[in-house]
CSV table of C-alpha atoms in Angstrom, one decimal:
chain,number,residue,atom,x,y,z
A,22,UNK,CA,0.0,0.0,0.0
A,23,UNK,CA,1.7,3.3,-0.9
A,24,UNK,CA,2.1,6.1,1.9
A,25,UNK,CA,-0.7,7.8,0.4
A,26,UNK,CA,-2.7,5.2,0.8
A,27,UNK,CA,-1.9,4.7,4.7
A,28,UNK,CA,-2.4,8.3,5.4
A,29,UNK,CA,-5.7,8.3,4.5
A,30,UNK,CA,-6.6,5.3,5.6
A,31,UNK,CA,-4.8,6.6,9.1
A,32,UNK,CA,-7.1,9.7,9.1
A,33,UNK,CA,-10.4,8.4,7.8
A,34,UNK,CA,-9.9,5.9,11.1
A,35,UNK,CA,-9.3,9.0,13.5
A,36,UNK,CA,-12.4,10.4,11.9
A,37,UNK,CA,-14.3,7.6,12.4
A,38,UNK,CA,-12.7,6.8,16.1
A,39,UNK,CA,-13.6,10.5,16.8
A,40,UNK,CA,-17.6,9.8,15.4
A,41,UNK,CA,-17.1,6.6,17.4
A,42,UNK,CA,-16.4,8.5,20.8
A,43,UNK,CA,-19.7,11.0,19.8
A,44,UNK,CA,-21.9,7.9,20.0
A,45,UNK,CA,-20.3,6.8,23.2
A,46,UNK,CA,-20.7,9.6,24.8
A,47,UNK,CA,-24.5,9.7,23.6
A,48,UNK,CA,-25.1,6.3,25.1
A,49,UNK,CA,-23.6,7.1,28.3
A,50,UNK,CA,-25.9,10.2,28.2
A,51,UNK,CA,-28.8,7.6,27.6
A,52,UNK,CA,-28.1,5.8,30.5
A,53,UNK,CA,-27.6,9.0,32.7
A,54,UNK,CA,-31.0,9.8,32.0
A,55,UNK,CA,-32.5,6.8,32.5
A,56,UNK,CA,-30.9,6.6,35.8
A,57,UNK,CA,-31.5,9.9,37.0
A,58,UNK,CA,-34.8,10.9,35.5
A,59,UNK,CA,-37.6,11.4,37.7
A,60,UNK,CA,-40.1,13.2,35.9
A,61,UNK,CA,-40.8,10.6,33.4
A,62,UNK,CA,-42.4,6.9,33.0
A,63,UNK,CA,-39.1,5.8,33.2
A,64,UNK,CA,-39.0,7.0,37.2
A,65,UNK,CA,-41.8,4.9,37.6
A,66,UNK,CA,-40.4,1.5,35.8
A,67,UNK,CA,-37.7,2.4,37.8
A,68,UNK,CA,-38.6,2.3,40.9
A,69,UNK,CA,-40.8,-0.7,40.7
A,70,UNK,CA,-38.1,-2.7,38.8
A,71,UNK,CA,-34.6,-3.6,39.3
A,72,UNK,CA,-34.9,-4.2,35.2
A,73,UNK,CA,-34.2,-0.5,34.1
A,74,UNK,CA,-31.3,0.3,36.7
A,75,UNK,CA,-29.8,-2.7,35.3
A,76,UNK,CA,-30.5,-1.5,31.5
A,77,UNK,CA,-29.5,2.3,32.6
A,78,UNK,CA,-26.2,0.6,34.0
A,79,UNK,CA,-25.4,-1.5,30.9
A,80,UNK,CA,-25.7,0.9,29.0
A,81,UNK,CA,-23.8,3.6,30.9
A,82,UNK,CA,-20.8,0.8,30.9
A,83,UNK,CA,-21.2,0.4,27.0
A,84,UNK,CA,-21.0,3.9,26.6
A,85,UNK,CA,-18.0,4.7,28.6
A,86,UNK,CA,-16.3,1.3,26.6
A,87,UNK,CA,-17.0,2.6,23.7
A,88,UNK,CA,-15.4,6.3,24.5
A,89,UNK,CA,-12.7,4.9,25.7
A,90,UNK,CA,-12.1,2.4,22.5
A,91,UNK,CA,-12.8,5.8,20.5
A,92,UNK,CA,-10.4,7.4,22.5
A,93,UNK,CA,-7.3,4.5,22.0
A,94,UNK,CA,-8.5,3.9,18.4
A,95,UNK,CA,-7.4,7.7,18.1
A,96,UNK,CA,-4.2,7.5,19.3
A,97,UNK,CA,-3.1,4.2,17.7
A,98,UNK,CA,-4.4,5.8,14.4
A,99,UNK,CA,-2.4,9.1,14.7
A,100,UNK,CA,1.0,7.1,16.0
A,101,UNK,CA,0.1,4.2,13.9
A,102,UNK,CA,0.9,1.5,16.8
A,103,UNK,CA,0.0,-2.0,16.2
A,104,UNK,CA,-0.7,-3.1,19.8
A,105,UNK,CA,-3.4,-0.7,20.0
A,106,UNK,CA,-4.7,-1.5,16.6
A,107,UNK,CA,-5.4,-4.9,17.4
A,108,UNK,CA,-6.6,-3.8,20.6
A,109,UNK,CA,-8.9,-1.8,19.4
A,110,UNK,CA,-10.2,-4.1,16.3
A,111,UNK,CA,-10.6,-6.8,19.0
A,112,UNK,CA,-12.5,-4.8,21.3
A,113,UNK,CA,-14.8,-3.2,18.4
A,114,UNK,CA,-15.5,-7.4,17.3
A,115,UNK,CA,-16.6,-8.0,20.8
A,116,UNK,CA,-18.6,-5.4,21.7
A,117,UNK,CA,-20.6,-5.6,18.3
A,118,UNK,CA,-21.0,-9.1,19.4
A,119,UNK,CA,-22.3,-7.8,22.1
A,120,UNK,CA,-25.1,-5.9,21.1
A,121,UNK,CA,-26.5,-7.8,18.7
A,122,UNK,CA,-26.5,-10.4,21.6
A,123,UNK,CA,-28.6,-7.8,23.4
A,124,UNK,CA,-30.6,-6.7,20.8
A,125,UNK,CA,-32.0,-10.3,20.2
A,126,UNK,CA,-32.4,-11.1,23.7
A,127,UNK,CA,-34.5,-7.8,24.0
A,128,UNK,CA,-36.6,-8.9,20.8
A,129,UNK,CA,-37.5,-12.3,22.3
A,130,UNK,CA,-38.3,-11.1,26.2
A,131,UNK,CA,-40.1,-8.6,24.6
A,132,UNK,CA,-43.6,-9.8,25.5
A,133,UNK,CA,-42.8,-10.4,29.1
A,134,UNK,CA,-41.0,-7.1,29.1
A,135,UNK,CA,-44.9,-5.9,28.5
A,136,UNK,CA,-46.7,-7.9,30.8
A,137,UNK,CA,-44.4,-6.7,33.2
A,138,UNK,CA,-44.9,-3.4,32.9
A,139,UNK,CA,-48.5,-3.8,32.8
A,140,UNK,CA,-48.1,-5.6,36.4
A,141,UNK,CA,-46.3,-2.6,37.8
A,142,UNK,CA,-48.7,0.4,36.8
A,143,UNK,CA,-51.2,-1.9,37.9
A,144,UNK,CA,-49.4,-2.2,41.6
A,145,UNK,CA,-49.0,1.7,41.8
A,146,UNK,CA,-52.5,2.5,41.0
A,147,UNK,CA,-53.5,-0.3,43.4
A,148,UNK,CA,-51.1,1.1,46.2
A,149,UNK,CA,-51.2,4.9,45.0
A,150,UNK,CA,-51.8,7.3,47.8
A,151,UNK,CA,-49.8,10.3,46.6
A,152,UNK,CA,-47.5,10.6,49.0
A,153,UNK,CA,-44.6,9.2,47.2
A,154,UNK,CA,-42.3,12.1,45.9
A,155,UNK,CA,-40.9,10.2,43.2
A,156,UNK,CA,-43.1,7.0,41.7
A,157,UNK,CA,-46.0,8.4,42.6
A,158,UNK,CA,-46.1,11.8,41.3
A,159,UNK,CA,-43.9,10.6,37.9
A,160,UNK,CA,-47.4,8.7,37.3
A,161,UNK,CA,-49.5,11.8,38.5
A,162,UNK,CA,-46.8,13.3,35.5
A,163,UNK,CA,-47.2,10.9,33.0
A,164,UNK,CA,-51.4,11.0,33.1
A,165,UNK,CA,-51.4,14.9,33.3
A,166,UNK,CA,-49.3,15.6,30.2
A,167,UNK,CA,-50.3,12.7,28.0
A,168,UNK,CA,-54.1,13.5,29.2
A,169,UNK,CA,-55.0,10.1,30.1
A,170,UNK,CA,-56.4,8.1,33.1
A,171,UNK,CA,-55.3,4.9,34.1
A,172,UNK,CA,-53.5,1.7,32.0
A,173,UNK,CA,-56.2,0.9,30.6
A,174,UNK,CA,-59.1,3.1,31.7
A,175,UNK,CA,-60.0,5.3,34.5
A,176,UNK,CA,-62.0,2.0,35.4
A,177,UNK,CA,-58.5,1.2,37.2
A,178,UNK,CA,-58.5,3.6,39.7
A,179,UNK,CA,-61.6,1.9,41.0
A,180,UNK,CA,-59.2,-0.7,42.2
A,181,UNK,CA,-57.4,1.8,44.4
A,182,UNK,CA,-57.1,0.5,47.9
A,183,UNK,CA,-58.0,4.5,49.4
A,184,UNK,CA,-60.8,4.7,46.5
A,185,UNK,CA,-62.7,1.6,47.6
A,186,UNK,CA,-62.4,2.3,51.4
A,187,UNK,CA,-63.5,5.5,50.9
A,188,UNK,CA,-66.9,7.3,51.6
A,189,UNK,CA,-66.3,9.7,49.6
A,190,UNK,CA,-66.2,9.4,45.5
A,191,UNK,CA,-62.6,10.0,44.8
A,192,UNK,CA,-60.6,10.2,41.9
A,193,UNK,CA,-57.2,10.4,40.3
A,194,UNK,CA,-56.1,14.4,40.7
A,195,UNK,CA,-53.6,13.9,37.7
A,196,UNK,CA,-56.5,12.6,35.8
A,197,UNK,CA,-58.4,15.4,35.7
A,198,UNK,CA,-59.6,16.5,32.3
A,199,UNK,CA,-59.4,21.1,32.7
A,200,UNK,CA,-62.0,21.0,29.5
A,201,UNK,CA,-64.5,19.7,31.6
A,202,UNK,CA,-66.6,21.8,34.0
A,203,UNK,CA,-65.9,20.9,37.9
A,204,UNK,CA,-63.4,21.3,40.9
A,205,UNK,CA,-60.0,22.8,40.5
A,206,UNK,CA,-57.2,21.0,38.8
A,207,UNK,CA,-54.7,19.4,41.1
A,208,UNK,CA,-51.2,17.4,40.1
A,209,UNK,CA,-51.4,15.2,42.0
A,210,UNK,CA,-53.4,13.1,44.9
A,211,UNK,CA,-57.4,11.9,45.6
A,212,UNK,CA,-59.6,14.9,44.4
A,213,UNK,CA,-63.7,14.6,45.3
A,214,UNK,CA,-65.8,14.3,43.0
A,215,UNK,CA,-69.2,16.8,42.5
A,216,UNK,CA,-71.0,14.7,40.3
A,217,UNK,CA,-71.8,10.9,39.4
A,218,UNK,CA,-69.5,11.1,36.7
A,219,UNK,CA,-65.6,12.1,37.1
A,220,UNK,CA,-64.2,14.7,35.3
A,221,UNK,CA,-61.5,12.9,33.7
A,222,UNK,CA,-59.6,11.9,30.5
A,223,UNK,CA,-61.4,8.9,29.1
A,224,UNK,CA,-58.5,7.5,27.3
A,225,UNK,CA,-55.9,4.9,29.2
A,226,UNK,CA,-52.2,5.5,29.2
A,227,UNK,CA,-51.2,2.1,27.8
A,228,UNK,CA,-52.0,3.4,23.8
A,229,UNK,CA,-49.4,7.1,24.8
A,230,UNK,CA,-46.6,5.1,27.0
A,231,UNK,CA,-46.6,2.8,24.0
A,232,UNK,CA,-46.0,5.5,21.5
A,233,UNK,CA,-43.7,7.5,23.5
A,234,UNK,CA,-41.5,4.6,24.4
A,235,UNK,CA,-41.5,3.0,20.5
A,236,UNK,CA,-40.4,6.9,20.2
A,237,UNK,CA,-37.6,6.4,22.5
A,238,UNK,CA,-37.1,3.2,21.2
A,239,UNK,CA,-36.6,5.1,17.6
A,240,UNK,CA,-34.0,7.7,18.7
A,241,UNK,CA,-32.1,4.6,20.4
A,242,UNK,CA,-31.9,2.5,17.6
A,243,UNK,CA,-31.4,4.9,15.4
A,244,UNK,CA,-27.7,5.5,17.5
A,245,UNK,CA,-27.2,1.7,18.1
A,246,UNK,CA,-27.3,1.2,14.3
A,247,UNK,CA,-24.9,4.6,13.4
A,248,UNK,CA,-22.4,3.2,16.2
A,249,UNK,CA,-22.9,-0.4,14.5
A,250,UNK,CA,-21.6,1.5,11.2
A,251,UNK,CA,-18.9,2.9,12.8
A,252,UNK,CA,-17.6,0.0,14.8
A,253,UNK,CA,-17.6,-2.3,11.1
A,254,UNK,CA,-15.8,0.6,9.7
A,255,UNK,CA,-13.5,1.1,12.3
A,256,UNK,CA,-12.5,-2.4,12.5
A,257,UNK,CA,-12.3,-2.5,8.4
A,258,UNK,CA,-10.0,0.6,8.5
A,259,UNK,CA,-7.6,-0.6,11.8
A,260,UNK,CA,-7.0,-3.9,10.0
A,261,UNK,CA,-5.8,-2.2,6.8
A,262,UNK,CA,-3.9,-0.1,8.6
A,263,UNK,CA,-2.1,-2.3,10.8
A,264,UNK,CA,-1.4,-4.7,7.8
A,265,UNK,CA,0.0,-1.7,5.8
A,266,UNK,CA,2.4,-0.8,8.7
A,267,UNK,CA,3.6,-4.3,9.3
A,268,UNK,CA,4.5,-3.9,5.8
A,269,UNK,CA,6.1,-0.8,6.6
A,270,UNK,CA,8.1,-1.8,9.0
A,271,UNK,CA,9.1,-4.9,6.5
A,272,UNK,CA,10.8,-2.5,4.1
A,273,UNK,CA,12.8,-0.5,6.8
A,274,UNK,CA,15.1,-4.0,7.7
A,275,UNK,CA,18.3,-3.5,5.6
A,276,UNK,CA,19.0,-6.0,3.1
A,277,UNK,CA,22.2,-8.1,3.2
């Protein structure tokens, strides 16, 4: 390979290592978020399963990997040293493994991913009593700005432990639908009802969570696949390049 050749192979792989350490540092955002987010459905999967810290962790770990591989694919494309190189092309193989591994396993538990889900909204509306700070009012959150009531229906709140024990015909505060003539709108808690029928939002949540985590879901693949791209150009580019300097270094012994 002339030393054309190698140069521009050696800077299209820091341009790609550099693109590499973008996405990693965009994963390791995603995982952030997810683990600090309380103001969101995600606070209230995440309190009631040990499912999303674990996913928020993962990829928080994947993220800082891939920086870092970014980070040594740079320097070992600038100085051109082989160790690294291989390093970094074996690294790249494994963590692709990786999440494909992920991916599938995600694709197949993805039914009992949605039961589950189903069984914890369920719990909270069961157990709600809005005193909790952060499950609690992320719910109170999720129903008041998606304008629904419920996982399914408001028929679910009837299932509320404080509803049922009540003499008084309470409802979901968060549920309450502002177009509709009544009591003052609250964020969160039991509001009374005035009349036989609640003013609230007749729609359940389950039809909005689904579209705004298929949303999510969207923006997150969208990344996984761009860092795919990179990590099979990466590893095509590190190879050349380490086979070019090997042969390099072949032409630099003297001849006797």
């Amino acid at each position: 390979m002339s030393k054309g050749c190698i140069t521009v192979t050696k800077y299209f792989l820091f341009l790609f290592n550099l693109l590499f350490f973008i996405f990693g540092a965009l994963i390791m955002g995603f995982g952030l978020w997810i683990l600090f987010d309380k103001e969101s459905f995600i606070a209230v999967l995440q309190e009631s399963s040990d499912t999303v810290k674990v996913a928020s962790y993962i990829l928080i770990g994947v993220g800082s990997l891939t920086m870092a591989m970014g980070f040594f694919g740079c320097i070992g494309a600038i100085y051109e040293i082989r160790c690294l190189l291989g390093l970094y092309f074996t690294c790249l193989l494994l963590i692709l493994i990786a999440q494909v591994t992920a991916a599938v396993l995600i694709y197949i538990q993805r039914d009992p991913l949605k039961h589950e889900m189903s069984v914890i909204i369920r719990g909270l509306i069961v157990n709600y009593t809005g005193q909790n700070k952060t499950t609690e009012h992320a719910w109170d959150f999720v129903q008041r700005t998606m304008k629904c009531c419920g996982w399914t229906g408001p028929g679910n709140w009837s299932e509320n432990t404080l509803i049922k024990n009540s003499t008084q015909y309470l409802y979901s505060c968060s549920c309450r639908n502002d177009t509709i003539p009544g009591t003052e709108v609250k964020e969160f808690g039991l509001c009374e009802r005035l009349s036989a029928q609640p003013p609230v939002f007749e729609m359940g949540c389950i039809t909005s969570v689904e579209k705004w985590l298929l949303d999510n879901c969207g923006i997150i693949l969208g990344i996984c696949i761009g860092v795919a791209v990179v990590e099979l150009l990466g590893m095509i580019l590190s190879m050349c390049l380490c086979k070019s300097v090997v042969q390099e270094d072949y032409t630099k012994v003297p001849k006797y």
